[in-house]
Tab-separated table of C-alpha atoms in Angstrom:
chain	number	residue	atom	x	y	z
A	1	MET	CA	0.000	0.000	0.000
A	2	LYS	CA	1.219	3.498	-0.839
A	3	ASP	CA	1.193	5.896	2.097
A	4	ALA	CA	0.144	9.542	2.180
A	5	ILE	CA	3.718	10.839	1.905
A	6	TYR	CA	4.176	8.848	-1.319
A	7	LEU	CA	0.999	10.448	-2.696
A	8	ALA	CA	2.024	13.955	-1.605
A	9	ASN	CA	5.441	13.511	-3.229
A	10	GLY	CA	3.768	12.248	-6.399
A	11	LEU	CA	1.654	15.385	-6.547
A	12	LYS	CA	4.611	17.700	-5.974
A	13	THR	CA	6.760	15.971	-8.611
A	14	LYS	CA	3.797	15.835	-11.023
A	15	GLN	CA	3.835	12.058	-11.359
A	16	PHE	CA	0.062	12.407	-11.283
A	17	SER	CA	-2.374	15.269	-10.892
A	18	GLN	CA	-4.682	16.048	-8.015
A	19	GLU	CA	-7.610	15.406	-10.336
A	20	GLU	CA	-6.264	11.936	-11.174
A	21	LEU	CA	-5.760	11.161	-7.482
A	22	ILE	CA	-9.269	12.293	-6.553
A	23	LYS	CA	-10.832	10.320	-9.399
A	24	ASP	CA	-8.914	7.198	-8.350
A	25	ILE	CA	-10.212	7.527	-4.782
A	26	GLN	CA	-13.749	8.154	-6.032
A	27	HIS	CA	-13.540	5.012	-8.158
A	28	LYS	CA	-12.410	2.968	-5.147
A	29	ILE	CA	-15.255	4.359	-3.059
A	30	ASN	CA	-17.769	3.499	-5.775
A	31	THR	CA	-16.518	-0.066	-6.134
A	32	ARG	CA	-15.622	-0.963	-2.527
A	33	ASN	CA	-17.799	1.100	-0.240
A	34	PRO	CA	-21.097	-0.662	-1.085
A	35	GLN	CA	-19.732	-3.756	0.676
A	36	LEU	CA	-17.953	-1.950	3.496
A	37	ASN	CA	-20.236	0.974	4.366
A	38	ALA	CA	-17.102	2.840	5.452
A	39	PHE	CA	-18.087	6.188	3.953
A	40	VAL	CA	-21.471	7.649	4.843
A	41	THR	CA	-21.068	10.841	2.783
A	42	VAL	CA	-18.713	11.837	-0.013
A	43	GLU	CA	-18.442	15.588	-0.477
A	44	LYS	CA	-17.271	16.559	-3.939
A	45	ILE	CA	-14.045	18.537	-4.258
A	46	ASP	CA	-14.046	21.454	-6.669
A	47	LEU	CA	-11.099	20.879	-8.987
A	48	ALA	CA	-11.951	23.723	-11.318
A	49	GLN	CA	-9.318	25.877	-9.660
A	50	PRO	CA	-5.993	24.136	-8.932
A	51	ASN	CA	-4.257	24.868	-5.651
A	52	PRO	CA	-1.332	27.162	-6.578
A	53	SER	CA	0.309	26.820	-3.165
A	54	LEU	CA	0.523	23.024	-3.263
A	55	MET	CA	3.994	22.982	-4.805
A	56	GLU	CA	5.337	25.373	-2.162
A	57	HIS	CA	3.592	23.836	0.850
A	58	THR	CA	6.087	22.600	3.438
A	59	SER	CA	3.819	19.859	4.810
A	60	PRO	CA	4.804	16.340	3.698
A	61	LEU	CA	1.062	15.568	3.522
A	62	ALA	CA	-0.032	18.481	1.342
A	63	GLY	CA	-2.614	17.685	-1.301
A	64	VAL	CA	-3.672	14.335	0.154
A	65	PRO	CA	-7.446	13.735	0.463
A	66	PHE	CA	-8.386	13.153	4.095
A	67	PRO	CA	-11.731	11.643	5.183
A	68	LEU	CA	-13.268	13.058	8.353
A	69	LYS	CA	-14.919	10.936	11.023
A	70	MET	CA	-18.647	11.602	11.394
A	71	LEU	CA	-18.114	12.439	15.053
A	72	GLY	CA	-16.697	15.762	16.204
A	73	GLN	CA	-14.561	16.456	13.131
A	74	GLU	CA	-16.835	19.154	11.800
A	75	LYS	CA	-16.521	20.926	8.460
A	76	LYS	CA	-18.673	23.992	7.867
A	77	GLU	CA	-21.926	23.163	6.028
A	78	TRP	CA	-21.182	19.431	6.042
A	79	LEU	CA	-23.416	17.008	7.906
A	80	ALA	CA	-22.554	16.710	11.601
A	81	THR	CA	-24.669	13.839	12.912
A	82	SER	CA	-22.428	12.112	15.495
A	83	GLY	CA	-23.880	8.897	14.067
A	84	SER	CA	-27.247	9.687	15.665
A	85	ARG	CA	-30.718	9.797	14.116
A	86	LEU	CA	-31.341	12.772	16.401
A	87	PHE	CA	-29.016	14.845	14.198
A	88	ALA	CA	-29.695	13.146	10.866
A	89	ASN	CA	-30.012	16.458	9.012
A	90	HIS	CA	-27.832	18.668	11.223
A	91	ARG	CA	-25.048	20.605	9.516
A	92	ALA	CA	-22.008	22.250	11.045
A	93	THR	CA	-21.973	26.041	11.233
A	94	LYS	CA	-18.180	26.259	11.483
A	95	ASN	CA	-15.039	24.167	11.197
A	96	SER	CA	-13.688	22.406	14.241
A	97	ASN	CA	-10.150	23.450	15.135
A	98	TYR	CA	-9.017	19.935	14.246
A	99	VAL	CA	-10.331	20.370	10.699
A	100	ASN	CA	-8.660	23.784	10.516
A	101	ALA	CA	-5.384	22.094	11.416
A	102	VAL	CA	-5.958	19.408	8.775
A	103	GLU	CA	-6.456	22.085	6.140
A	104	ALA	CA	-3.494	24.118	7.382
A	105	ALA	CA	-1.376	21.006	6.804
A	106	GLY	CA	-2.474	21.069	3.164
A	107	MET	CA	-4.707	18.009	3.373
A	108	ILE	CA	-8.113	18.081	1.716
A	109	PRO	CA	-11.211	17.033	3.713
A	110	PHE	CA	-12.941	14.475	1.553
A	111	GLY	CA	-16.010	12.561	2.667
A	112	GLN	CA	-17.090	11.358	6.113
A	113	THR	CA	-16.718	7.924	7.656
A	114	ASN	CA	-19.113	5.761	9.627
A	115	ALA	CA	-19.192	5.845	13.436
A	116	PRO	CA	-21.519	4.454	16.137
A	117	GLU	CA	-23.877	6.850	17.888
A	118	PHE	CA	-21.771	9.320	19.931
A	119	GLY	CA	-18.820	6.898	19.751
A	120	PHE	CA	-20.014	4.722	22.629
A	121	LYS	CA	-19.178	1.339	21.041
A	122	ASN	CA	-16.082	-0.598	20.043
A	123	ILE	CA	-17.964	-1.735	16.931
A	124	THR	CA	-19.606	0.416	14.254
A	125	ASP	CA	-23.296	-0.247	13.651
A	126	PRO	CA	-25.319	2.974	14.027
A	127	LEU	CA	-29.015	2.746	13.252
A	128	LEU	CA	-28.627	5.922	11.194
A	129	TYR	CA	-26.072	4.500	8.758
A	130	GLY	CA	-26.000	0.750	9.278
A	131	VAL	CA	-23.183	-1.706	9.868
A	132	ALA	CA	-19.608	-1.090	8.736
A	133	ARG	CA	-17.638	-4.168	7.679
A	134	ASN	CA	-14.025	-5.250	7.920
A	135	PRO	CA	-12.143	-5.427	4.583
A	136	TRP	CA	-10.156	-8.439	5.820
A	137	ASN	CA	-13.379	-10.426	6.224
A	138	LEU	CA	-16.784	-8.871	5.589
A	139	ALA	CA	-18.383	-11.090	8.227
A	140	HIS	CA	-16.424	-9.205	10.916
A	141	SER	CA	-16.657	-5.693	12.341
A	142	PRO	CA	-13.848	-3.195	11.694
A	143	GLY	CA	-14.220	-2.132	15.334
A	144	GLY	CA	-15.185	1.248	16.674
A	145	SER	CA	-15.749	3.918	17.161
A	146	SER	CA	-13.479	4.862	14.242
A	147	GLY	CA	-14.672	1.786	12.362
A	148	GLY	CA	-15.567	3.538	9.126
A	149	ALA	CA	-12.181	5.246	9.012
A	150	ALA	CA	-10.397	1.945	9.626
A	151	ALA	CA	-12.397	0.167	6.917
A	152	ALA	CA	-11.641	2.946	4.426
A	153	VAL	CA	-7.884	2.726	5.062
A	154	ALA	CA	-7.720	-1.067	5.313
A	155	ALA	CA	-9.583	-1.371	1.997
A	156	GLY	CA	-6.906	0.720	0.296
A	157	ILE	CA	-9.336	3.531	-0.540
A	158	VAL	CA	-7.204	6.117	1.277
A	159	PRO	CA	-3.847	5.789	3.062
A	160	LEU	CA	-4.937	7.681	6.171
A	161	ALA	CA	-8.177	8.965	7.664
A	162	GLY	CA	-9.374	11.126	10.526
A	163	ALA	CA	-10.173	9.196	13.683
A	164	SER	CA	-10.663	9.861	17.387
A	165	ASP	CA	-10.067	7.932	20.574
A	166	GLY	CA	-11.966	8.259	23.863
A	167	GLY	CA	-11.390	4.748	25.185
A	168	GLY	CA	-9.540	2.977	22.401
A	169	SER	CA	-11.500	4.118	19.357
A	170	ILE	CA	-8.355	4.518	17.233
A	171	ARG	CA	-6.349	1.595	18.595
A	172	ILE	CA	-9.176	-0.969	18.618
A	173	PRO	CA	-10.015	-0.664	14.900
A	174	ALA	CA	-6.280	-0.483	14.183
A	175	SER	CA	-5.884	-3.872	15.886
A	176	PHE	CA	-8.875	-5.365	14.072
A	177	CYS	CA	-7.927	-3.975	10.638
A	178	GLY	CA	-4.136	-4.309	10.578
A	179	LEU	CA	-3.357	-0.590	10.816
A	180	ILE	CA	-1.215	1.760	12.879
A	181	GLY	CA	-3.267	3.514	15.543
A	182	LEU	CA	-1.695	6.280	17.632
A	183	LYS	CA	-3.534	7.882	20.553
A	184	PRO	CA	-1.446	11.006	21.276
A	185	SER	CA	-0.769	12.551	24.671
A	186	ARG	CA	-3.575	14.583	26.179
A	187	GLY	CA	-3.481	18.220	25.090
A	188	THR	CA	-1.449	17.752	21.894
A	189	MET	CA	-4.278	17.847	19.334
A	190	PRO	CA	-6.563	20.803	18.528
A	191	VAL	CA	-9.878	20.970	20.419
A	192	GLY	CA	-12.909	23.265	20.160
A	193	PRO	CA	-14.550	25.540	19.367
A	194	ASN	CA	-17.734	23.643	20.272
A	195	ALA	CA	-16.335	21.005	22.614
A	196	TRP	CA	-13.238	21.734	24.657
A	197	ARG	CA	-12.936	19.042	27.301
A	198	GLY	CA	-13.689	15.868	25.297
A	199	TRP	CA	-14.821	13.511	28.078
A	200	GLN	CA	-12.629	15.398	30.562
A	201	GLY	CA	-9.589	15.026	28.338
A	202	ALA	CA	-10.045	11.303	27.714
A	203	ALA	CA	-11.057	11.805	24.078
A	204	ILE	CA	-8.650	13.078	21.427
A	205	ASP	CA	-8.635	13.428	17.634
A	206	PHE	CA	-5.923	11.972	15.422
A	207	GLY	CA	-5.975	9.420	12.569
A	208	LEU	CA	-5.451	5.882	11.322
A	209	THR	CA	-2.377	5.232	9.195
A	210	ILE	CA	-0.332	2.614	7.314
A	211	SER	CA	3.272	3.768	7.810
A	212	MET	CA	5.304	5.124	10.672
A	213	ARG	CA	6.532	8.072	8.628
A	214	GLU	CA	3.019	9.267	7.856
A	215	THR	CA	2.002	8.650	11.490
A	216	LYS	CA	4.869	10.850	12.647
A	217	ALA	CA	4.158	13.467	9.981
A	218	LEU	CA	0.464	13.633	10.893
A	219	PHE	CA	1.355	14.058	14.559
A	220	GLU	CA	3.867	16.824	13.864
A	221	GLU	CA	1.530	18.652	11.480
A	222	LEU	CA	-1.568	18.590	13.693
A	223	ARG	CA	-0.169	19.091	17.189
A	224	GLY	CA	-0.488	22.507	18.731
A	225	ILE	CA	-1.679	24.554	21.665
A	226	HIS	CA	-4.833	26.663	21.714
A	227	LYS	CA	-5.030	29.372	24.378
A	228	GLY	CA	-8.519	28.326	25.421
A	229	ALA	CA	-7.796	24.609	25.711
A	230	PRO	CA	-8.298	23.294	29.270
A	231	TYR	CA	-5.690	20.562	28.747
A	232	GLN	CA	-2.416	21.631	27.200
A	233	ALA	CA	0.754	19.694	26.496
A	234	ASN	CA	4.076	21.249	27.346
A	235	PRO	CA	5.816	22.138	24.046
A	236	ALA	CA	9.080	21.300	25.792
A	237	GLU	CA	7.956	17.666	25.517
A	238	TRP	CA	8.256	17.960	21.723
A	239	LYS	CA	11.983	18.544	21.814
A	240	LYS	CA	14.308	16.033	20.243
A	241	HIS	CA	15.240	13.200	22.561
A	242	PRO	CA	18.385	11.123	22.086
A	243	VAL	CA	17.579	7.685	20.702
A	244	LYS	CA	18.033	4.994	23.326
A	245	LYS	CA	19.804	1.945	21.941
A	246	SER	CA	18.346	-0.298	24.625
A	247	LEU	CA	14.789	0.259	25.806
A	248	ARG	CA	13.443	-1.077	29.084
A	249	ILE	CA	10.038	-2.540	28.280
A	250	ALA	CA	7.505	-3.789	30.836
A	251	VAL	CA	5.099	-6.425	29.546
A	252	CYS	CA	1.730	-7.615	30.820
A	253	ILE	CA	-0.435	-10.008	28.843
A	254	GLU	CA	-3.125	-10.689	31.456
A	255	SER	CA	-6.400	-8.828	31.110
A	256	PRO	CA	-6.729	-5.869	33.511
A	257	ILE	CA	-10.262	-7.026	34.362
A	258	GLY	CA	-9.338	-10.673	34.981
A	259	THR	CA	-11.045	-12.145	31.926
A	260	SER	CA	-9.578	-14.496	29.346
A	261	VAL	CA	-7.069	-13.603	26.640
A	262	SER	CA	-7.014	-15.575	23.391
A	263	GLU	CA	-4.044	-17.737	22.491
A	264	GLU	CA	-3.487	-15.610	19.387
A	265	ALA	CA	-3.340	-12.364	21.385
A	266	MET	CA	-0.865	-13.933	23.800
A	267	GLN	CA	1.167	-15.222	20.884
A	268	ALA	CA	1.254	-11.754	19.324
A	269	VAL	CA	2.851	-10.300	22.449
A	270	LYS	CA	5.236	-13.230	22.916
A	271	GLU	CA	6.450	-12.850	19.329
A	272	ALA	CA	7.070	-9.162	19.984
A	273	MET	CA	8.903	-9.937	23.227
A	274	PHE	CA	11.208	-12.409	21.466
A	275	PHE	CA	11.930	-9.944	18.665
A	276	LEU	CA	12.636	-7.082	21.061
A	277	ASP	CA	14.907	-9.269	23.167
A	278	GLN	CA	16.831	-10.310	20.051
A	279	GLU	CA	17.222	-6.624	19.188
A	280	GLY	CA	18.901	-5.985	22.530
A	281	HIS	CA	16.044	-4.454	24.523
A	282	GLU	CA	15.347	-5.357	28.140
A	283	ILE	CA	12.040	-7.162	28.748
A	284	ILE	CA	10.409	-7.262	32.185
A	285	GLU	CA	7.203	-9.216	32.754
A	286	ILE	CA	4.923	-7.593	35.348
A	287	PRO	CA	1.401	-7.949	36.756
A	288	TYR	CA	-1.056	-5.272	35.644
A	289	PRO	CA	-0.041	-2.121	37.569
A	290	LEU	CA	-3.543	-0.870	38.492
A	291	ASP	CA	-7.011	-2.077	39.501
A	292	GLY	CA	-8.647	-2.441	36.097
A	293	ARG	CA	-12.181	-2.807	37.432
A	294	ARG	CA	-11.934	0.337	39.529
A	295	LEU	CA	-10.613	2.226	36.531
A	296	ILE	CA	-13.375	1.111	34.194
A	297	HIS	CA	-16.068	1.941	36.762
A	298	SER	CA	-14.681	5.478	36.998
A	299	TYR	CA	-14.756	5.627	33.201
A	300	TYR	CA	-18.429	4.609	33.133
A	301	GLN	CA	-19.247	7.214	35.784
A	302	MET	CA	-17.636	9.942	33.700
A	303	ASN	CA	-19.332	8.680	30.552
A	304	GLY	CA	-22.758	8.586	32.139
A	305	ALA	CA	-22.466	12.072	33.632
A	306	GLU	CA	-21.092	13.561	30.413
A	307	THR	CA	-23.850	11.934	28.351
A	308	ALA	CA	-26.577	13.234	30.635
A	309	ALA	CA	-25.083	16.736	30.464
A	310	MET	CA	-24.797	16.511	26.668
A	311	VAL	CA	-28.452	15.540	26.287
A	312	GLU	CA	-29.550	18.280	28.669
A	313	SER	CA	-27.667	20.799	26.532
A	314	ILE	CA	-29.261	19.423	23.370
A	315	GLU	CA	-32.709	19.703	24.935
A	316	LYS	CA	-32.080	23.342	25.792
A	317	ASN	CA	-31.087	24.080	22.208
A	318	LEU	CA	-34.083	22.197	20.807
A	319	GLN	CA	-36.389	23.633	23.496
A	320	ARG	CA	-37.976	20.257	24.029
A	321	LYS	CA	-37.333	16.915	25.699
A	322	ILE	CA	-35.571	14.126	23.820
A	323	THR	CA	-37.540	10.895	23.741
A	324	GLU	CA	-36.356	7.327	24.162
A	325	GLU	CA	-37.199	6.570	20.527
A	326	GLU	CA	-34.727	9.199	19.293
A	327	LEU	CA	-31.661	7.555	20.830
A	328	GLU	CA	-30.220	4.066	20.598
A	329	PRO	CA	-30.715	1.870	23.697
A	330	MET	CA	-27.130	2.154	24.955
A	331	SER	CA	-27.176	5.925	24.663
A	332	TRP	CA	-30.531	6.121	26.445
A	333	ALA	CA	-29.242	3.878	29.242
A	334	LEU	CA	-26.188	6.112	29.723
A	335	VAL	CA	-28.402	9.202	29.842
A	336	ASN	CA	-30.616	7.695	32.531
A	337	TYR	CA	-27.642	6.431	34.517
A	338	GLY	CA	-25.898	9.793	34.244
A	339	LYS	CA	-28.891	11.563	35.741
A	340	LYS	CA	-28.348	9.552	38.929
A	341	ILE	CA	-24.672	10.408	39.386
A	342	SER	CA	-24.014	12.893	42.171
A	343	ALA	CA	-21.448	15.663	41.841
A	344	ALA	CA	-19.401	13.953	44.549
A	345	THR	CA	-19.396	10.652	42.658
A	346	TYR	CA	-18.281	12.417	39.495
A	347	ILE	CA	-15.425	14.196	41.269
A	348	HIS	CA	-14.349	10.955	42.956
A	349	SER	CA	-14.227	9.237	39.548
A	350	LEU	CA	-11.804	11.898	38.324
A	351	HIS	CA	-9.709	11.389	41.454
A	352	VAL	CA	-9.322	7.750	40.362
A	353	TRP	CA	-7.963	9.036	37.050
A	354	ASP	CA	-5.542	11.358	38.820
A	355	HIS	CA	-4.255	8.519	41.003
A	356	ALA	CA	-3.790	6.322	37.942
A	357	THR	CA	-1.933	9.136	36.153
A	358	VAL	CA	0.525	9.619	39.005
A	359	THR	CA	0.992	5.845	39.341
A	360	MET	CA	1.757	5.441	35.638
A	361	GLU	CA	4.058	8.460	35.409
A	362	GLU	CA	6.037	7.033	38.335
A	363	PHE	CA	5.913	3.670	36.571
A	364	PHE	CA	7.547	5.221	33.493
A	365	GLU	CA	10.400	6.588	35.593
A	366	SER	CA	11.824	3.059	35.680
A	367	VAL	CA	10.709	1.738	32.273
A	368	ASP	CA	10.485	3.266	28.803
A	369	LEU	CA	7.491	1.408	27.409
A	370	PHE	CA	4.567	-0.745	28.544
A	371	LEU	CA	3.623	-3.562	26.157
A	372	SER	CA	0.336	-5.480	26.136
A	373	PRO	CA	-2.119	-6.850	23.597
A	374	THR	CA	-4.255	-4.140	22.022
A	375	THR	CA	-7.282	-6.434	22.069
A	376	THR	CA	-7.812	-9.863	23.591
A	377	ASP	CA	-9.105	-11.356	20.347
A	378	ILE	CA	-9.864	-10.747	16.688
A	379	ALA	CA	-12.699	-8.496	15.567
A	380	PRO	CA	-16.129	-9.831	16.562
A	381	LYS	CA	-18.437	-11.074	13.853
A	382	ILE	CA	-21.235	-8.782	12.730
A	383	ILE	CA	-23.827	-11.318	13.895
A	384	GLU	CA	-22.411	-11.551	17.431
A	385	ASP	CA	-24.707	-10.159	20.113
A	386	LEU	CA	-22.526	-8.391	22.674
A	387	GLN	CA	-25.472	-8.091	25.051
A	388	ASN	CA	-28.511	-10.271	25.759
A	389	ASP	CA	-32.221	-9.852	26.431
A	390	ARG	CA	-31.756	-9.878	30.213
A	391	ILE	CA	-29.305	-6.977	30.056
A	392	ARG	CA	-31.524	-5.068	27.649
A	393	GLN	CA	-34.437	-5.437	30.059
A	394	GLN	CA	-32.270	-4.119	32.899
A	395	MET	CA	-31.180	-1.152	30.767
A	396	ALA	CA	-34.820	-0.120	30.425
A	397	LEU	CA	-35.246	-0.210	34.212
A	398	ILE	CA	-32.357	2.148	35.068
A	399	PRO	CA	-34.681	5.087	35.933
A	400	GLU	CA	-36.079	2.968	38.781
A	401	LEU	CA	-32.684	1.880	40.155
A	402	SER	CA	-30.223	3.420	42.587
A	403	GLN	CA	-26.954	4.969	41.445
A	404	GLU	CA	-25.035	1.840	42.495
A	405	GLU	CA	-27.516	-0.481	40.780
A	406	GLY	CA	-27.340	1.684	37.661
A	407	LEU	CA	-23.554	1.334	37.559
A	408	GLN	CA	-23.913	-2.437	37.687
A	409	VAL	CA	-26.322	-2.393	34.743
A	410	ILE	CA	-23.995	-0.162	32.715
A	411	SER	CA	-21.111	-2.502	33.569
A	412	ASP	CA	-23.173	-5.478	32.420
A	413	MET	CA	-24.170	-3.586	29.277
A	414	PHE	CA	-20.528	-3.129	28.252
A	415	GLU	CA	-19.088	-6.349	29.708
A	416	GLU	CA	-18.922	-8.543	26.600
A	417	SER	CA	-17.437	-5.685	24.591
A	418	LEU	CA	-14.982	-4.838	27.358
A	419	LYS	CA	-13.730	-8.433	27.505
A	420	ILE	CA	-12.413	-7.950	23.959
A	421	THR	CA	-10.930	-4.489	24.562
A	422	PRO	CA	-9.867	-4.048	28.216
A	423	TYR	CA	-6.377	-2.616	27.588
A	424	THR	CA	-7.001	0.650	25.781
A	425	GLN	CA	-8.914	2.793	28.299
A	426	LEU	CA	-5.933	3.317	30.634
A	427	ALA	CA	-4.112	5.693	28.281
A	428	ASN	CA	-7.257	7.784	27.864
A	429	LEU	CA	-7.698	8.180	31.610
A	430	THR	CA	-4.039	9.011	32.281
A	431	GLY	CA	-3.497	11.135	29.183
A	432	GLN	CA	-0.440	9.148	28.136
A	433	PRO	CA	0.265	8.228	24.514
A	434	ALA	CA	-0.309	4.707	23.228
A	435	ILE	CA	0.010	3.042	19.852
A	436	SER	CA	-1.335	-0.156	18.312
A	437	LEU	CA	1.024	-1.828	15.842
A	438	PRO	CA	-0.108	-4.444	13.268
A	439	THR	CA	2.418	-7.176	14.101
A	440	HIS	CA	0.349	-10.373	14.114
A	441	LEU	CA	-1.799	-12.332	11.692
A	442	THR	CA	-3.940	-15.122	13.123
A	443	LYS	CA	-4.525	-18.593	11.726
A	444	GLU	CA	-7.891	-17.315	10.452
A	445	GLY	CA	-6.027	-14.690	8.442
A	446	LEU	CA	-7.211	-11.775	10.588
A	447	PRO	CA	-4.952	-9.136	12.150
A	448	LEU	CA	-4.283	-8.511	15.822
A	449	GLY	CA	-2.352	-5.558	17.172
A	450	ILE	CA	-0.007	-5.087	20.097
A	451	GLN	CA	-0.084	-1.913	22.200
A	452	PHE	CA	2.770	0.174	23.548
A	453	MET	CA	2.258	2.972	26.095
A	454	ALA	CA	4.774	5.637	27.087
A	455	ALA	CA	5.017	8.555	29.507
A	456	ARG	CA	3.208	11.739	28.534
A	457	GLY	CA	4.996	13.607	25.787
A	458	ARG	CA	7.127	10.608	24.791
A	459	GLU	CA	5.572	9.803	21.441
A	460	ASP	CA	9.162	9.629	20.200
A	461	LEU	CA	9.569	6.285	21.994
A	462	LEU	CA	6.425	4.963	20.327
A	463	PHE	CA	7.746	6.093	16.945
A	464	GLN	CA	11.096	4.451	17.695
A	465	VAL	CA	9.629	1.067	18.551
A	466	GLY	CA	7.146	1.251	15.681
A	467	GLU	CA	9.918	2.001	13.210
A	468	LEU	CA	11.903	-0.936	14.593
A	469	PHE	CA	9.093	-3.364	13.782
A	470	GLU	CA	8.373	-1.692	10.443
A	471	CYS	CA	11.998	-1.657	9.256
A	472	ASN	CA	12.307	-5.343	10.090
A	473	LYS	CA	9.189	-6.064	8.005
A	474	ARG	CA	7.172	-7.217	10.997
A	475	PHE	CA	3.969	-5.372	10.079
A	476	TYR	CA	0.974	-7.211	8.604
A	477	LEU	CA	-0.705	-4.438	6.656
A	478	PRO	CA	-3.768	-5.011	4.477
A	479	LYS	CA	-3.054	-5.451	0.802
A	480	ASP	CA	-4.711	-3.117	-1.656
A	481	LEU	CA	-7.727	-5.002	-3.024
A	482	GLU	CA	-6.673	-4.191	-6.568
A	483	GLU	CA	-3.319	-5.941	-6.165
């Protein structure tokens, strides 16, 4: 597969024109998207007037078409539905600062990709747009919530796409679709002007990619500080660090919530451990450093409270109450649970995050990287039911339950999904960077990623280890379907 830097160089050296590139992508969308349902809109690009600054643009990504995720990555006058029927016809009144940064880097917003309602799932099946499918095997999900973006890249339609990550929504589809998925440090990516805190800093915009050089280029082009941002990275963290010849890498394969891990996921990490050891890096096997259940409960408390506040704000703007029929069942359950959460409970949940952040920053004083599976198994099949009728009945009863009982129902609601993806939420809560690398192919011919975490501001270590695997041809990237 050709990455975005290859395409940008081709444009600058006139190996092909922007019109030819756009038409090629449009052809791929027309032929591949009907099966995948990766794109939910395709906005036409006006090529009547060529971009005279393209040749002089310093960005290594200039001129490359860049799909936006249909969740938070808003382009003026484009649909902005958040994957919800409630906003089926809503259009953005202004660009998000993330999209402004994309355009400042010379990339061209081009179409919008499928996402579950409000990004609450690790699969992509919104009632508004329907199910997205995995290019590796159409019977499987591409993951979520950036599932449409992952399907578009894995199908070879585009080499990179806008994505966001509030609990693993970049890294999970990267694992399931054989892509590179970086979740940057909190405060490095543009936020606002409509939403500034992004699940109290847990959520962040970035992208899904197929090469380390385009991952690094995208990070360097998009990162920045906005004066109004409540969470801001220290630019001093972006300085050049000397490359360490020998990295100290902690490894934990066990699930942080005590559930099972597939043999293939364990094998993926063991293969990586052997390779890293052969390359001269120090490997230390450790138990999981935090209480995974306590962490995920604090995450659900935040999510419930934020969802209730979001819906209350929407109701004020609409000047009416939102009904159960307008939201999907999981969203409605989170709204009702969030209404029960006290201010004290919400603050205590954030204290759990703060404790985890301090613990992990101290952890990274003695190690460089933390390696684990990205997911415990391959992508679930489309037909798999990640809940059951009993849980769905309990979800409907949340208004009658106590706050504690509501938390148990929400935990049950997410449990089967969480069993597949229990590793990714930690980096969102602590604000540290994490990356999923496509290093393993299962016996079924489906990809599985491994995850590395680093201290805040140390994306350079993630780039270093990613480049090590890539240079040694240890990535299993999807092949272009035309090859």
